[in-house]
Amino acid sequence: MNTKNDWVTRSLQHVWHPCTQMQHHETVPLIPVSHGCGAWLYDMDGKRYLDAISSWWVNLFGHANPRINAALKDQLDQLEHAMLAGFTHTPVIELSEKLTALTSHQLGHCFYASDGASAVEIALKMSFHSWRNLGKTDKQEFICIQGSYHGETVGALAVTDVSLFREAYGPMLQKAHVVASPDARLAQEGETAADVALRAAADLERVLQQREGKVAAVIIEPLVQCATGMAMHDPVYLRRLRELCDQYHVHLIADEIAVGCGRTGTFFACESAQIWPDFLCLSKGISGGYLPLSLVMTTDAIYQSFYDADVRRGFLHSHSYTGNPLACRAALATLAIFTEDDVLVQNRRKAQMFADVFASLRDDPRVRHVRQQGMIFAFDAIVADAEKAATFSRRFFSAALQQELLMRPIGRSVYLMPPYILNDDEIALLAQKTMKVFEQVMA
């Protein structure tokens, strides 16, 4: 019989783990997961871990959710997969209809893929190709926000501004224009979050003026730039962004891969600003964290720019598992839970609980920028020692595991993005253990 250590050894020998310097696992052990239940993961020794980051922001309603499980078991007996070119099926049709209705039919067409980066690639290509079909062949440039992250495929990485991910691949990437971030942490003395947002929007307008007629699209993570340390901005930025894109005839791409599906308080983050983009990318939580699924929603105008007898004017992008019935069925079950459990209303109450249980952090001299947007809570640790600052994230991760928590700070930014199913006792426990870990690591 294989022991826990046997499984770890076999994984390290053959599995190249993502976003990892594999040498670190010489000192930081892998956790071999046996099973999950609710908000908890269990290792092969039976030790449990509260999944405080939703397994990389994907799990909305807990592991082994009985309602999603039942939907998938039913779908398995009907259809596991069929190519979506020339064929269609009930789950992909119903999912597209429901998502369209959630945008009040502003975004009426859904194009499917698997992961978030693929959705970003699709949106970038659609924007570029749409302008080309309309005879605007000079519109080939893209604008992204300082500190933005949109994925690690070549196109998505080109509009990502995190040097850790970009540095090695610079020669492969198309150059994008990087404009000022609306991150509220950048507020100068006397400035509000809205002031920072408008100042950043002015920098965007400067680039749009300079490159007028050349820019295809601006891409933004609405409300929260996650991978740069949960940088949050005022919704006024999105409203101003929509105005500028309209004024300069530029597409707006909303990357809601991490911030959609209720994370920020509304189902789509853009709803907080009462705007709709030209392209909206979804992934991660849309399948409840069960199966790889991503999609790009877009407008009738974009769709019509490809609608032609000439096949070369069509959007010929494809993935083998596009619109996979199992993944779409998991997404339909996820949307049903939102409705049946009145999730957005329940999340508002839980978000207030997070604010309350961490209230003491706002007066803690070791902390800056306590911030929250819906079910995303974050703060920055002040670590003066350069060596300790460099290892803060890994030390926090290891200490958290000892407290039965799965947490992965981004640099010195500690964040929580848990499943929506946490009960009051679990929220209190999460806060208590997070503070215990913080005290240990800061000591």
Short mmCIF file of C-alpha atoms in Angstrom, two decimals, residues 382-396 411-412 440-443:
data_model
loop_
_atom_site.label_atom_id
_atom_site.label_comp_id
_atom_site.label_asym_id
_atom_site.label_seq_id
_atom_site.Cartn_x
_atom_site.Cartn_y
_atom_site.Cartn_z
CA ILE A 382 4.73 45.87 7.09
CA VAL A 383 8.02 43.94 7.17
CA ALA A 384 11.11 46.13 7.52
CA ASP A 385 13.72 43.38 7.25
CA ALA A 386 14.40 42.75 3.55
CA GLU A 387 15.18 39.05 3.97
CA LYS A 388 12.05 38.42 6.03
CA ALA A 389 9.98 40.42 3.54
CA ALA A 390 11.27 38.26 0.66
CA THR A 391 10.26 35.04 2.42
CA PHE A 392 7.03 36.34 4.01
CA SER A 393 4.65 34.55 1.66
CA ARG A 394 6.28 31.12 1.97
CA ARG A 395 6.64 31.41 5.76
CA PHE A 396 2.99 32.44 6.07
CA GLY A 411 4.15 38.99 -1.54
CA ARG A 412 3.25 40.67 1.74
CA GLN A 440 3.66 33.91 14.48
CA VAL A 441 5.08 35.04 11.15
CA MET A 442 5.53 38.66 12.24
CA ALA A 443 7.38 37.51 15.39
#
